[in-house]
Structures are given as structure tokens and as C-alpha cells.
Amino acid sequence: MMRLVLLARILLLLCLAASRTAAAKAKGKKSDAADELLYLTDSTLEVALEAHPLLLISVSVPGCGVCDAVDKRLRKAAPELRVKAKAAVKLGQLRIDSPDSPVLGRIVQGALSLPKLIVFREGEALDYTGDDSKESIVKTMLALASRDTVQTLRSVKQAERFLHLDSWSSQHADEEKPPR
């Protein structure tokens, strides 16, 4: 009897969720599950950087067709990244409405060409190295998500490799080794 009641409750919850999604689509609105991008402004960017340790942001302006195409690819990559990266990666869109954006000056060094993809790891802006295809976005962000923020060096040999001392010694065999 308890199993039947539990099964009825689960079925009721599933029907309720399906009807809400259908109602949202009927009204022309996107459901929360279908739209996984963060829509950011100058005022919300700092909060998003604190909340999400690994964030890929598309910087764009209204009316830019190429920017809209990149944002569409981000929306397509978001569900796959959510599943594969177990929510460790978040994607966002930062629309620039004013050329005097205070946030933009802090995160972009030099000239800005749009659309621009920027990776934020622990709040620090990094260059995005992949192209803007869905497959490349997923591959690049999964690689970044699997990499530790801080590398722990567990042996002298790892430290030498990190500092390139092993290659230094082969290039400077006639010189005295630097102190450790």
C-alpha cells in the first residue's frame, strides 16, 4: 500500500513538471532547464564570478549577428557540459550596452574584438584557446574542469620538472647546479 502511494506521488510530481514545461513553451518562454546560460550585466558579473569557480563568458553587443551565433552555440553546449562536467562549468553571456563599461576595462586588456570568449577560473580572466564550435567549447571546458587549480608537487623530481631544472642541467652540464 505504501509503495502504491509513493508511486502515485512520484507520478503526480512528474506530471506537474511536464505541465509547467508545456505551459512555458505554449507562452513562448523558455523553461529554466532549457536555458542554461547566465545572462550577466556589469552589476551581476562579480556575483557570478564568486558563485562559479569555472565560467566561460561570451562578451557581445546587441544587434551583432556573429555574437548571436556564438551565444547559440554556447546554449547548445551547456546541457552537455552540465552532464559531463557535473555542473563544475557554467556558461554565461555578458551583453555590453555601453562602451564605458567599468567591468569590461578590468577584464579585457588591449583592443576588444567581438564576439569574445573569456574563461574565468577562480575569478581570474584567462584567454579561451578553442574555437567557437560546440564541440570545441565542450572539449576545452572539460579539459579546464579536470585540471587542478593548484598543482601539488609531491617529489623533488616533479619540482625540478615544474621549474625546468632537469632541462637546465642538460643544457648547462659544465656549470654548477643551482641550489635547491
mmCIF file with all atom_site columns, C-alpha atoms in Angstrom:
data_model
loop_
_atom_site.group_PDB
_atom_site.id
_atom_site.type_symbol
_atom_site.label_atom_id
_atom_site.label_alt_id
_atom_site.label_comp_id
_atom_site.label_asym_id
_atom_site.label_entity_id
_atom_site.label_seq_id
_atom_site.pdbx_PDB_ins_code
_atom_site.Cartn_x
_atom_site.Cartn_y
_atom_site.Cartn_z
_atom_site.occupancy
_atom_site.B_iso_or_equiv
_atom_site.pdbx_formal_charge
_atom_site.auth_seq_id
_atom_site.auth_comp_id
_atom_site.auth_asym_id
_atom_site.auth_atom_id
_atom_site.pdbx_PDB_model_num
ATOM 1   C CA . MET A 1 1   ? 0.000  0.000  0.000   1.00 0.00 ? 1   MET A CA 1
ATOM 2   C CA . MET A 1 2   ? 2.838  2.432  0.909   1.00 0.00 ? 2   MET A CA 1
ATOM 3   C CA . ARG A 1 3   ? 4.581  1.662  -2.385  1.00 0.00 ? 3   ARG A CA 1
ATOM 4   C CA . LEU A 1 4   ? 1.441  2.480  -4.304  1.00 0.00 ? 4   LEU A CA 1
ATOM 5   C CA . VAL A 1 5   ? 1.065  5.833  -2.521  1.00 0.00 ? 5   VAL A CA 1
ATOM 6   C CA . LEU A 1 6   ? 4.733  6.657  -3.122  1.00 0.00 ? 6   LEU A CA 1
ATOM 7   C CA . LEU A 1 7   ? 4.444  5.724  -6.786  1.00 0.00 ? 7   LEU A CA 1
ATOM 8   C CA . ALA A 1 8   ? 1.321  7.899  -7.131  1.00 0.00 ? 8   ALA A CA 1
ATOM 9   C CA . ARG A 1 9   ? 3.154  10.893 -5.604  1.00 0.00 ? 9   ARG A CA 1
ATOM 10  C CA . ILE A 1 10  ? 6.122  10.483 -7.936  1.00 0.00 ? 10  ILE A CA 1
ATOM 11  C CA . LEU A 1 11  ? 3.796  10.238 -10.926 1.00 0.00 ? 11  LEU A CA 1
ATOM 12  C CA . LEU A 1 12  ? 1.957  13.366 -9.795  1.00 0.00 ? 12  LEU A CA 1
ATOM 13  C CA . LEU A 1 13  ? 5.242  15.309 -9.492  1.00 0.00 ? 13  LEU A CA 1
ATOM 14  C CA . LEU A 1 14  ? 6.334  14.210 -12.964 1.00 0.00 ? 14  LEU A CA 1
ATOM 15  C CA . CYS A 1 15  ? 3.001  15.255 -14.472 1.00 0.00 ? 15  CYS A CA 1
ATOM 16  C CA . LEU A 1 16  ? 3.205  18.620 -12.712 1.00 0.00 ? 16  LEU A CA 1
ATOM 17  C CA . ALA A 1 17  ? 6.734  19.265 -14.023 1.00 0.00 ? 17  ALA A CA 1
ATOM 18  C CA . ALA A 1 18  ? 5.707  18.272 -17.554 1.00 0.00 ? 18  ALA A CA 1
ATOM 19  C CA . SER A 1 19  ? 2.678  20.547 -17.494 1.00 0.00 ? 19  SER A CA 1
ATOM 20  C CA . ARG A 1 20  ? 4.768  23.527 -16.316 1.00 0.00 ? 20  ARG A CA 1
ATOM 21  C CA . THR A 1 21  ? 7.276  22.958 -19.120 1.00 0.00 ? 21  THR A CA 1
ATOM 22  C CA . ALA A 1 22  ? 4.473  22.656 -21.675 1.00 0.00 ? 22  ALA A CA 1
ATOM 23  C CA . ALA A 1 23  ? 2.800  25.808 -20.338 1.00 0.00 ? 23  ALA A CA 1
ATOM 24  C CA . ALA A 1 24  ? 6.063  27.751 -20.547 1.00 0.00 ? 24  ALA A CA 1
ATOM 25  C CA . LYS A 1 25  ? 6.597  26.618 -24.153 1.00 0.00 ? 25  LYS A CA 1
ATOM 26  C CA . ALA A 1 26  ? 3.000  27.485 -25.041 1.00 0.00 ? 26  ALA A CA 1
ATOM 27  C CA . LYS A 1 27  ? 3.541  31.029 -23.754 1.00 0.00 ? 27  LYS A CA 1
ATOM 28  C CA . GLY A 1 28  ? 6.692  31.315 -25.880 1.00 0.00 ? 28  GLY A CA 1
ATOM 29  C CA . LYS A 1 29  ? 9.011  31.404 -22.881 1.00 0.00 ? 29  LYS A CA 1
ATOM 30  C CA . LYS A 1 30  ? 11.997 29.173 -22.350 1.00 0.00 ? 30  LYS A CA 1
ATOM 31  C CA . SER A 1 31  ? 11.900 26.817 -19.412 1.00 0.00 ? 31  SER A CA 1
ATOM 32  C CA . ASP A 1 32  ? 14.663 27.067 -16.809 1.00 0.00 ? 32  ASP A CA 1
ATOM 33  C CA . ALA A 1 33  ? 16.023 23.637 -17.748 1.00 0.00 ? 33  ALA A CA 1
ATOM 34  C CA . ALA A 1 34  ? 16.271 24.531 -21.453 1.00 0.00 ? 34  ALA A CA 1
ATOM 35  C CA . ASP A 1 35  ? 18.069 27.835 -20.948 1.00 0.00 ? 35  ASP A CA 1
ATOM 36  C CA . GLU A 1 36  ? 21.282 27.183 -19.073 1.00 0.00 ? 36  GLU A CA 1
ATOM 37  C CA . LEU A 1 37  ? 23.206 30.371 -19.820 1.00 0.00 ? 37  LEU A CA 1
ATOM 38  C CA . LEU A 1 38  ? 23.738 33.025 -17.187 1.00 0.00 ? 38  LEU A CA 1
ATOM 39  C CA . TYR A 1 39  ? 22.680 36.407 -18.534 1.00 0.00 ? 39  TYR A CA 1
ATOM 40  C CA . LEU A 1 40  ? 25.085 38.879 -16.987 1.00 0.00 ? 40  LEU A CA 1
ATOM 41  C CA . THR A 1 41  ? 25.390 42.634 -16.683 1.00 0.00 ? 41  THR A CA 1
ATOM 42  C CA . ASP A 1 42  ? 28.082 44.859 -15.207 1.00 0.00 ? 42  ASP A CA 1
ATOM 43  C CA . SER A 1 43  ? 26.402 44.621 -11.820 1.00 0.00 ? 43  SER A CA 1
ATOM 44  C CA . THR A 1 44  ? 25.880 40.835 -11.795 1.00 0.00 ? 44  THR A CA 1
ATOM 45  C CA . LEU A 1 45  ? 29.253 39.717 -13.172 1.00 0.00 ? 45  LEU A CA 1
ATOM 46  C CA . GLU A 1 46  ? 31.122 39.964 -9.858  1.00 0.00 ? 46  GLU A CA 1
ATOM 47  C CA . VAL A 1 47  ? 28.470 37.875 -8.079  1.00 0.00 ? 47  VAL A CA 1
ATOM 48  C CA . ALA A 1 48  ? 28.624 35.228 -10.831 1.00 0.00 ? 48  ALA A CA 1
ATOM 49  C CA . LEU A 1 49  ? 32.425 35.065 -10.609 1.00 0.00 ? 49  LEU A CA 1
ATOM 50  C CA . GLU A 1 50  ? 32.212 34.421 -6.868  1.00 0.00 ? 50  GLU A CA 1
ATOM 51  C CA . ALA A 1 51  ? 29.471 31.799 -7.266  1.00 0.00 ? 51  ALA A CA 1
ATOM 52  C CA . HIS A 1 52  ? 31.044 29.814 -10.128 1.00 0.00 ? 52  HIS A CA 1
ATOM 53  C CA . PRO A 1 53  ? 34.720 28.788 -9.949  1.00 0.00 ? 53  PRO A CA 1
ATOM 54  C CA . LEU A 1 54  ? 34.918 27.963 -13.684 1.00 0.00 ? 54  LEU A CA 1
ATOM 55  C CA . LEU A 1 55  ? 32.928 30.212 -16.001 1.00 0.00 ? 55  LEU A CA 1
ATOM 56  C CA . LEU A 1 56  ? 33.040 30.769 -19.774 1.00 0.00 ? 56  LEU A CA 1
ATOM 57  C CA . ILE A 1 57  ? 31.562 34.108 -20.798 1.00 0.00 ? 57  ILE A CA 1
ATOM 58  C CA . SER A 1 58  ? 30.652 35.357 -24.240 1.00 0.00 ? 58  SER A CA 1
ATOM 59  C CA . VAL A 1 59  ? 31.086 39.131 -24.439 1.00 0.00 ? 59  VAL A CA 1
ATOM 60  C CA . SER A 1 60  ? 28.767 40.594 -27.063 1.00 0.00 ? 60  SER A CA 1
ATOM 61  C CA . VAL A 1 61  ? 26.717 43.621 -28.030 1.00 0.00 ? 61  VAL A CA 1
ATOM 62  C CA . PRO A 1 62  ? 23.045 43.847 -29.015 1.00 0.00 ? 62  PRO A CA 1
ATOM 63  C CA . GLY A 1 63  ? 22.423 43.582 -32.753 1.00 0.00 ? 63  GLY A CA 1
ATOM 64  C CA . CYS A 1 64  ? 25.591 41.592 -33.538 1.00 0.00 ? 64  CYS A CA 1
ATOM 65  C CA . GLY A 1 65  ? 24.689 38.593 -35.719 1.00 0.00 ? 65  GLY A CA 1
ATOM 66  C CA . VAL A 1 66  ? 28.017 36.822 -35.182 1.00 0.00 ? 66  VAL A CA 1
ATOM 67  C CA . CYS A 1 67  ? 27.667 37.320 -31.404 1.00 0.00 ? 67  CYS A CA 1
ATOM 68  C CA . ASP A 1 68  ? 24.182 35.782 -31.512 1.00 0.00 ? 68  ASP A CA 1
ATOM 69  C CA . ALA A 1 69  ? 25.561 32.756 -33.412 1.00 0.00 ? 69  ALA A CA 1
ATOM 70  C CA . VAL A 1 70  ? 28.256 32.208 -30.754 1.00 0.00 ? 70  VAL A CA 1
ATOM 71  C CA . ASP A 1 71  ? 25.650 32.543 -27.992 1.00 0.00 ? 71  ASP A CA 1
ATOM 72  C CA . LYS A 1 72  ? 23.511 29.929 -29.769 1.00 0.00 ? 72  LYS A CA 1
ATOM 73  C CA . ARG A 1 73  ? 26.487 27.519 -29.781 1.00 0.00 ? 73  ARG A CA 1
ATOM 74  C CA . LEU A 1 74  ? 27.003 28.196 -26.066 1.00 0.00 ? 74  LEU A CA 1
ATOM 75  C CA . ARG A 1 75  ? 23.353 27.314 -25.392 1.00 0.00 ? 75  ARG A CA 1
ATOM 76  C CA . LYS A 1 76  ? 23.803 24.063 -27.331 1.00 0.00 ? 76  LYS A CA 1
ATOM 77  C CA . ALA A 1 77  ? 26.980 23.188 -25.392 1.00 0.00 ? 77  ALA A CA 1
ATOM 78  C CA . ALA A 1 78  ? 25.505 23.972 -21.953 1.00 0.00 ? 78  ALA A CA 1
ATOM 79  C CA . PRO A 1 79  ? 23.435 20.780 -21.424 1.00 0.00 ? 79  PRO A CA 1
ATOM 80  C CA . GLU A 1 80  ? 26.325 18.537 -22.472 1.00 0.00 ? 80  GLU A CA 1
ATOM 81  C CA . LEU A 1 81  ? 28.737 20.381 -20.185 1.00 0.00 ? 81  LEU A CA 1
ATOM 82  C CA . ARG A 1 82  ? 26.261 20.223 -17.306 1.00 0.00 ? 82  ARG A CA 1
ATOM 83  C CA . VAL A 1 83  ? 26.125 16.437 -17.609 1.00 0.00 ? 83  VAL A CA 1
ATOM 84  C CA . LYS A 1 84  ? 29.784 15.709 -18.394 1.00 0.00 ? 84  LYS A CA 1
ATOM 85  C CA . ALA A 1 85  ? 31.342 18.251 -16.014 1.00 0.00 ? 85  ALA A CA 1
ATOM 86  C CA . LYS A 1 86  ? 28.779 17.599 -13.255 1.00 0.00 ? 86  LYS A CA 1
ATOM 87  C CA . ALA A 1 87  ? 27.882 21.306 -13.027 1.00 0.00 ? 87  ALA A CA 1
ATOM 88  C CA . ALA A 1 88  ? 31.529 22.330 -12.479 1.00 0.00 ? 88  ALA A CA 1
ATOM 89  C CA . VAL A 1 89  ? 31.412 24.539 -15.590 1.00 0.00 ? 89  VAL A CA 1
ATOM 90  C CA . LYS A 1 90  ? 28.936 27.362 -16.123 1.00 0.00 ? 90  LYS A CA 1
ATOM 91  C CA . LEU A 1 91  ? 28.423 29.327 -19.336 1.00 0.00 ? 91  LEU A CA 1
ATOM 92  C CA . GLY A 1 92  ? 27.319 32.933 -19.472 1.00 0.00 ? 92  GLY A CA 1
ATOM 93  C CA . GLN A 1 93  ? 26.602 35.835 -21.762 1.00 0.00 ? 93  GLN A CA 1
ATOM 94  C CA . LEU A 1 94  ? 27.712 39.386 -20.961 1.00 0.00 ? 94  LEU A CA 1
ATOM 95  C CA . ARG A 1 95  ? 25.932 41.983 -23.103 1.00 0.00 ? 95  ARG A CA 1
ATOM 96  C CA . ILE A 1 96  ? 27.716 45.315 -23.346 1.00 0.00 ? 96  ILE A CA 1
ATOM 97  C CA . ASP A 1 97  ? 25.259 48.183 -23.629 1.00 0.00 ? 97  ASP A CA 1
ATOM 98  C CA . SER A 1 98  ? 27.733 50.998 -23.010 1.00 0.00 ? 98  SER A CA 1
ATOM 99  C CA . PRO A 1 99  ? 31.263 51.493 -24.357 1.00 0.00 ? 99  PRO A CA 1
ATOM 100 C CA . ASP A 1 100 ? 32.197 52.892 -20.925 1.00 0.00 ? 100 ASP A CA 1
ATOM 101 C CA . SER A 1 101 ? 31.585 49.612 -19.089 1.00 0.00 ? 101 SER A CA 1
ATOM 102 C CA . PRO A 1 102 ? 33.684 49.578 -15.884 1.00 0.00 ? 102 PRO A CA 1
ATOM 103 C CA . VAL A 1 103 ? 33.780 45.779 -15.770 1.00 0.00 ? 103 VAL A CA 1
ATOM 104 C CA . LEU A 1 104 ? 34.991 45.496 -19.330 1.00 0.00 ? 104 LEU A CA 1
ATOM 105 C CA . GLY A 1 105 ? 38.033 47.643 -18.601 1.00 0.00 ? 105 GLY A CA 1
ATOM 106 C CA . ARG A 1 106 ? 39.098 45.319 -15.795 1.00 0.00 ? 106 ARG A CA 1
ATOM 107 C CA . ILE A 1 107 ? 38.748 42.024 -17.668 1.00 0.00 ? 107 ILE A CA 1
ATOM 108 C CA . VAL A 1 108 ? 39.864 42.880 -21.211 1.00 0.00 ? 108 VAL A CA 1
ATOM 109 C CA . GLN A 1 109 ? 43.409 44.034 -21.838 1.00 0.00 ? 109 GLN A CA 1
ATOM 110 C CA . GLY A 1 110 ? 44.003 45.931 -25.082 1.00 0.00 ? 110 GLY A CA 1
ATOM 111 C CA . ALA A 1 111 ? 41.608 46.077 -28.017 1.00 0.00 ? 111 ALA A CA 1
ATOM 112 C CA . LEU A 1 112 ? 38.364 44.136 -27.846 1.00 0.00 ? 112 LEU A CA 1
ATOM 113 C CA . SER A 1 113 ? 37.095 42.287 -30.893 1.00 0.00 ? 113 SER A CA 1
ATOM 114 C CA . LEU A 1 114 ? 33.589 40.890 -30.682 1.00 0.00 ? 114 LEU A CA 1
ATOM 115 C CA . PRO A 1 115 ? 32.410 38.277 -30.062 1.00 0.00 ? 115 PRO A CA 1
ATOM 116 C CA . LYS A 1 116 ? 34.923 37.483 -27.332 1.00 0.00 ? 116 LYS A CA 1
ATOM 117 C CA . LEU A 1 117 ? 35.034 34.317 -25.225 1.00 0.00 ? 117 LEU A CA 1
ATOM 118 C CA . ILE A 1 118 ? 36.737 34.655 -21.839 1.00 0.00 ? 118 ILE A CA 1
ATOM 119 C CA . VAL A 1 119 ? 37.327 31.907 -19.285 1.00 0.00 ? 119 VAL A CA 1
ATOM 120 C CA . PHE A 1 120 ? 37.225 32.836 -15.616 1.00 0.00 ? 120 PHE A CA 1
ATOM 121 C CA . ARG A 1 121 ? 38.932 30.410 -13.245 1.00 0.00 ? 121 ARG A CA 1
ATOM 122 C CA . GLU A 1 122 ? 38.592 31.338 -9.566  1.00 0.00 ? 122 GLU A CA 1
ATOM 123 C CA . GLY A 1 123 ? 37.712 34.894 -10.675 1.00 0.00 ? 123 GLY A CA 1
ATOM 124 C CA . GLU A 1 124 ? 40.822 35.331 -12.843 1.00 0.00 ? 124 GLU A CA 1
ATOM 125 C CA . ALA A 1 125 ? 40.332 36.040 -16.558 1.00 0.00 ? 125 ALA A CA 1
ATOM 126 C CA . LEU A 1 126 ? 42.118 33.641 -18.904 1.00 0.00 ? 126 LEU A CA 1
ATOM 127 C CA . ASP A 1 127 ? 42.266 33.505 -22.684 1.00 0.00 ? 127 ASP A CA 1
ATOM 128 C CA . TYR A 1 128 ? 39.907 30.986 -24.266 1.00 0.00 ? 128 TYR A CA 1
ATOM 129 C CA . THR A 1 129 ? 42.079 28.817 -26.531 1.00 0.00 ? 129 THR A CA 1
ATOM 130 C CA . GLY A 1 130 ? 39.488 26.824 -28.503 1.00 0.00 ? 130 GLY A CA 1
ATOM 131 C CA . ASP A 1 131 ? 37.327 27.873 -31.404 1.00 0.00 ? 131 ASP A CA 1
ATOM 132 C CA . ASP A 1 132 ? 33.653 28.764 -31.077 1.00 0.00 ? 132 ASP A CA 1
ATOM 133 C CA . SER A 1 133 ? 32.148 25.444 -32.221 1.00 0.00 ? 133 SER A CA 1
ATOM 134 C CA . LYS A 1 134 ? 30.021 23.456 -29.774 1.00 0.00 ? 134 LYS A CA 1
ATOM 135 C CA . GLU A 1 135 ? 32.449 20.514 -29.806 1.00 0.00 ? 135 GLU A CA 1
ATOM 136 C CA . SER A 1 136 ? 35.452 22.734 -29.115 1.00 0.00 ? 136 SER A CA 1
ATOM 137 C CA . ILE A 1 137 ? 33.666 24.578 -26.305 1.00 0.00 ? 137 ILE A CA 1
ATOM 138 C CA . VAL A 1 138 ? 32.805 21.275 -24.613 1.00 0.00 ? 138 VAL A CA 1
ATOM 139 C CA . LYS A 1 139 ? 36.299 19.808 -25.118 1.00 0.00 ? 139 LYS A CA 1
ATOM 140 C CA . THR A 1 140 ? 38.148 22.919 -23.923 1.00 0.00 ? 140 THR A CA 1
ATOM 141 C CA . MET A 1 141 ? 35.981 23.474 -20.864 1.00 0.00 ? 141 MET A CA 1
ATOM 142 C CA . LEU A 1 142 ? 36.092 19.789 -19.847 1.00 0.00 ? 142 LEU A CA 1
ATOM 143 C CA . ALA A 1 143 ? 39.885 19.934 -20.037 1.00 0.00 ? 143 ALA A CA 1
ATOM 144 C CA . LEU A 1 144 ? 39.911 23.033 -17.849 1.00 0.00 ? 144 LEU A CA 1
ATOM 145 C CA . ALA A 1 145 ? 37.442 21.484 -15.397 1.00 0.00 ? 145 ALA A CA 1
ATOM 146 C CA . SER A 1 146 ? 39.583 18.376 -14.982 1.00 0.00 ? 146 SER A CA 1
ATOM 147 C CA . ARG A 1 147 ? 42.750 20.378 -14.312 1.00 0.00 ? 147 ARG A CA 1
ATOM 148 C CA . ASP A 1 148 ? 43.516 21.270 -10.720 1.00 0.00 ? 148 ASP A CA 1
ATOM 149 C CA . THR A 1 149 ? 43.700 24.959 -9.865  1.00 0.00 ? 149 THR A CA 1
ATOM 150 C CA . VAL A 1 150 ? 46.751 24.406 -7.692  1.00 0.00 ? 150 VAL A CA 1
ATOM 151 C CA . GLN A 1 151 ? 49.239 21.721 -8.576  1.00 0.00 ? 151 GLN A CA 1
ATOM 152 C CA . THR A 1 152 ? 50.758 19.816 -5.670  1.00 0.00 ? 152 THR A CA 1
ATOM 153 C CA . LEU A 1 153 ? 54.359 18.819 -6.254  1.00 0.00 ? 153 LEU A CA 1
ATOM 154 C CA . ARG A 1 154 ? 54.946 15.568 -4.391  1.00 0.00 ? 154 ARG A CA 1
ATOM 155 C CA . SER A 1 155 ? 58.604 14.897 -5.177  1.00 0.00 ? 155 SER A CA 1
ATOM 156 C CA . VAL A 1 156 ? 61.836 16.677 -5.936  1.00 0.00 ? 156 VAL A CA 1
ATOM 157 C CA . LYS A 1 157 ? 61.681 15.345 -9.486  1.00 0.00 ? 157 LYS A CA 1
ATOM 158 C CA . GLN A 1 158 ? 58.223 16.893 -10.031 1.00 0.00 ? 158 GLN A CA 1
ATOM 159 C CA . ALA A 1 159 ? 59.516 20.201 -8.646  1.00 0.00 ? 159 ALA A CA 1
ATOM 160 C CA . GLU A 1 160 ? 62.538 20.066 -10.964 1.00 0.00 ? 160 GLU A CA 1
ATOM 161 C CA . ARG A 1 161 ? 60.288 19.407 -13.929 1.00 0.00 ? 161 ARG A CA 1
ATOM 162 C CA . PHE A 1 162 ? 57.975 22.223 -12.877 1.00 0.00 ? 162 PHE A CA 1
ATOM 163 C CA . LEU A 1 163 ? 60.930 24.618 -12.591 1.00 0.00 ? 163 LEU A CA 1
ATOM 164 C CA . HIS A 1 164 ? 62.598 23.123 -15.692 1.00 0.00 ? 164 HIS A CA 1
ATOM 165 C CA . LEU A 1 165 ? 65.735 22.314 -13.696 1.00 0.00 ? 165 LEU A CA 1
ATOM 166 C CA . ASP A 1 166 ? 66.082 18.925 -15.379 1.00 0.00 ? 166 ASP A CA 1
ATOM 167 C CA . SER A 1 167 ? 66.329 20.609 -18.803 1.00 0.00 ? 167 SER A CA 1
ATOM 168 C CA . TRP A 1 168 ? 68.600 23.300 -17.324 1.00 0.00 ? 168 TRP A CA 1
ATOM 169 C CA . SER A 1 169 ? 71.104 20.703 -16.141 1.00 0.00 ? 169 SER A CA 1
ATOM 170 C CA . SER A 1 170 ? 71.294 19.066 -19.570 1.00 0.00 ? 170 SER A CA 1
ATOM 171 C CA . GLN A 1 171 ? 71.894 22.432 -21.253 1.00 0.00 ? 171 GLN A CA 1
ATOM 172 C CA . HIS A 1 172 ? 74.418 23.626 -18.677 1.00 0.00 ? 172 HIS A CA 1
ATOM 173 C CA . ALA A 1 173 ? 76.336 20.439 -17.869 1.00 0.00 ? 173 ALA A CA 1
ATOM 174 C CA . ASP A 1 174 ? 79.634 22.302 -17.386 1.00 0.00 ? 174 ASP A CA 1
ATOM 175 C CA . GLU A 1 175 ? 78.143 24.740 -14.807 1.00 0.00 ? 175 GLU A CA 1
ATOM 176 C CA . GLU A 1 176 ? 77.359 24.233 -11.157 1.00 0.00 ? 176 GLU A CA 1
ATOM 177 C CA . LYS A 1 177 ? 73.752 23.280 -10.405 1.00 0.00 ? 177 LYS A CA 1
ATOM 178 C CA . PRO A 1 178 ? 71.590 25.959 -8.778  1.00 0.00 ? 178 PRO A CA 1
ATOM 179 C CA . PRO A 1 179 ? 70.884 25.471 -5.048  1.00 0.00 ? 179 PRO A CA 1
ATOM 180 C CA . ARG A 1 180 ? 67.678 23.673 -4.100  1.00 0.00 ? 180 ARG A CA 1
#
